[in-house]
C-alpha positions as a Python dict, from the first residue, in 0.01 Angstrom:
ca = {
    (1, 'M'): (0, 0, 0),
    (2, 'S'): (287, 196, 99),
    (3, 'E'): (622, 13, 133),
    (4, 'L'): (826, -63, 443),
    (5, 'R'): (1084, 102, 476),
    (6, 'Y'): (1393, 30, 714),
    (7, 'D'): (1583, 394, 696),
    (8, 'L'): (1353, 591, 888),
    (9, 'P'): (1366, 636, 1267),
    (10, 'E'): (1051, 510, 1524),
    (11, 'A'): (1072, 774, 1758),
    (12, 'D'): (961, 705, 2117),
    (13, 'A'): (878, 943, 2409),
    (14, 'F'): (1270, 997, 2481),
    (15, 'T'): (1409, 1014, 2138),
    (16, 'R'): (1128, 1250, 1999),
    (17, 'T'): (1329, 1558, 2077),
    (18, 'Y'): (1627, 1385, 1891),
    (19, 'W'): (1431, 1292, 1542),
    (20, 'E'): (1192, 1620, 1583),
    (21, 'A'): (1508, 1842, 1553),
    (22, 'A'): (1669, 1650, 1309),
    (23, 'V'): (1375, 1701, 1086),
    (24, 'E'): (1438, 2082, 1114),
    (25, 'G'): (1791, 2013, 1016),
    (26, 'R'): (1948, 2028, 1358),
    (27, 'L'): (2174, 1783, 1499),
    (28, 'L'): (2122, 1693, 1868),
    (29, 'I'): (2359, 1540, 2113),
    (30, 'R'): (2337, 1420, 2486),
    (31, 'R'): (2563, 1614, 2739),
    (32, 'C'): (2604, 1489, 3132),
    (33, 'Q'): (2642, 1782, 3316),
    (34, 'A'): (2841, 1549, 3591),
    (35, 'C'): (3131, 1444, 3432),
    (36, 'G'): (3081, 1703, 3104),
    (37, 'R'): (3109, 1430, 2845),
    (38, 'A'): (2905, 1451, 2536),
    (39, 'H'): (2746, 1096, 2372),
    (40, 'H'): (2567, 991, 2120),
    (41, 'Y'): (2351, 791, 2047),
    (42, 'P'): (2074, 978, 2311),
    (43, 'R'): (2048, 768, 2631),
    (44, 'E'): (1872, 837, 2951),
    (45, 'F'): (2215, 831, 3112),
    (46, 'C'): (2574, 926, 3097),
    (47, 'P'): (2766, 583, 2952),
    (48, 'H'): (3050, 699, 3120),
    (49, 'C'): (3006, 792, 3470),
    (50, 'W'): (2663, 673, 3504),
    (51, 'S'): (2471, 989, 3614),
    (52, 'E'): (2091, 1046, 3490),
    (53, 'D'): (2203, 1421, 3488),
    (54, 'V'): (2257, 1486, 3102),
    (55, 'V'): (2076, 1759, 2844),
    (56, 'W'): (2003, 1798, 2530),
    (57, 'E'): (2278, 2022, 2319),
    (58, 'P'): (2296, 2140, 1941),
    (59, 'A'): (2613, 1961, 1765),
    (60, 'C'): (2841, 2191, 1523),
    (61, 'G'): (2737, 1917, 1265),
    (62, 'R'): (3116, 1887, 1172),
    (63, 'A'): (3279, 1548, 1217),
    (64, 'T'): (3622, 1360, 1076),
    (65, 'L'): (3587, 1016, 924),
    (66, 'Y'): (3701, 728, 1146),
    (67, 'T'): (3576, 435, 904),
    (68, 'W'): (3381, 305, 620),
    (69, 'S'): (3265, 62, 398),
    (70, 'V'): (3083, 95, 106),
    (71, 'V'): (2780, -135, 39),
    (72, 'H'): (2722, -292, -305),
    (73, 'R'): (2377, -539, -184),
    (74, 'N'): (2112, -455, 69),
    (75, 'D'): (1778, -633, 4),
    (76, 'L'): (1564, -417, 247),
    (77, 'P'): (1420, -132, 102),
    (78, 'P'): (1481, 157, 22),
    (79, 'F'): (1856, 90, 4),
    (80, 'G'): (1865, -192, -247),
    (81, 'Q'): (1806, 167, -449),
    (82, 'R'): (2085, 349, -328),
    (83, 'T'): (2338, 119, -389),
    (84, 'P'): (2661, 126, -374),
    (85, 'Y'): (2653, 364, -112),
    (86, 'V'): (2878, 458, 200),
    (87, 'A'): (2818, 329, 548),
    (88, 'A'): (3029, 501, 803),
    (89, 'V'): (3137, 588, 1175),
    (90, 'V'): (3194, 945, 1211),
    (91, 'D'): (3404, 1126, 1531),
    (92, 'L'): (3167, 1410, 1626),
    (93, 'A'): (3369, 1739, 1657),
    (94, 'E'): (3226, 1735, 1978),
    (95, 'G'): (3388, 1374, 2089),
    (96, 'P'): (3119, 1091, 2033),
    (97, 'R'): (3160, 851, 1746),
    (98, 'M'): (2833, 825, 1516),
    (99, 'M'): (2697, 536, 1286),
    (100, 'T'): (2579, 753, 968),
    (101, 'E'): (2578, 695, 623),
    (102, 'L'): (2813, 921, 362),
    (103, 'V'): (2618, 1121, 79),
    (104, 'D'): (2754, 1318, -175),
    (105, 'C'): (3045, 1088, -224),
    (106, 'T'): (3123, 1084, -594),
    (107, 'D'): (3428, 873, -567),
    (108, 'P'): (3448, 629, -250),
    (109, 'G'): (3791, 528, -312),
    (110, 'L'): (3912, 855, -252),
    (111, 'L'): (3773, 837, 97),
    (112, 'R'): (4035, 870, 392),
    (113, 'A'): (4035, 850, 761),
    (114, 'G'): (4039, 1176, 877),
    (115, 'T'): (3816, 1311, 605),
    (116, 'K'): (3637, 1620, 691),
    (117, 'L'): (3261, 1647, 699),
    (118, 'E'): (2954, 1825, 771),
    (119, 'V'): (2608, 1703, 845),
    (120, 'A'): (2319, 1705, 594),
    (121, 'F'): (1970, 1574, 659),
    (122, 'R'): (1794, 1317, 409),
    (123, 'D'): (1408, 1239, 561),
    (124, 'G'): (1478, 1377, 869),
    (125, 'V'): (1808, 1179, 936),
    (126, 'P'): (2138, 1301, 984),
    (127, 'V'): (2411, 1204, 666),
    (128, 'F'): (2709, 1313, 671),
    (129, 'R'): (2915, 1488, 343),
    (130, 'P'): (3260, 1584, 274),
    (131, 'E'): (3299, 1952, 381),
    (132, 'A'): (3366, 2056, 38),
    (133, 'V'): (3044, 1953, -111),
    (134, 'R'): (2776, 2213, -84),
    (135, 'S'): (2379, 2193, -211),
}
């Protein structure tokens, strides 16, 4: 029997487009056609003007670090095997703020608000890493 994982999304009819793109290594956001503002997490309406005229668009994959926390204990699988890890909130280049995890941070003590980041993908989930780190 496989272990239940709490880090993988459960796609529904609306978010399936987002998660399928992530599996392909593409980050999508939603943009309102009425007011022009982008938003994340994906919703069927604009949280700024309430219009339902929103579309998917590719994000460039760049972000800056807004805030973060180093997690030293988490009992939910598979997080316990990853500790310590960096939970973060980032500002996407397109404007929206996104919760994520930072990877490839060899020394989280060197992180600073405003650190430039780029998207990476782990198991079809977008995560971010410092821009200078390349795989």
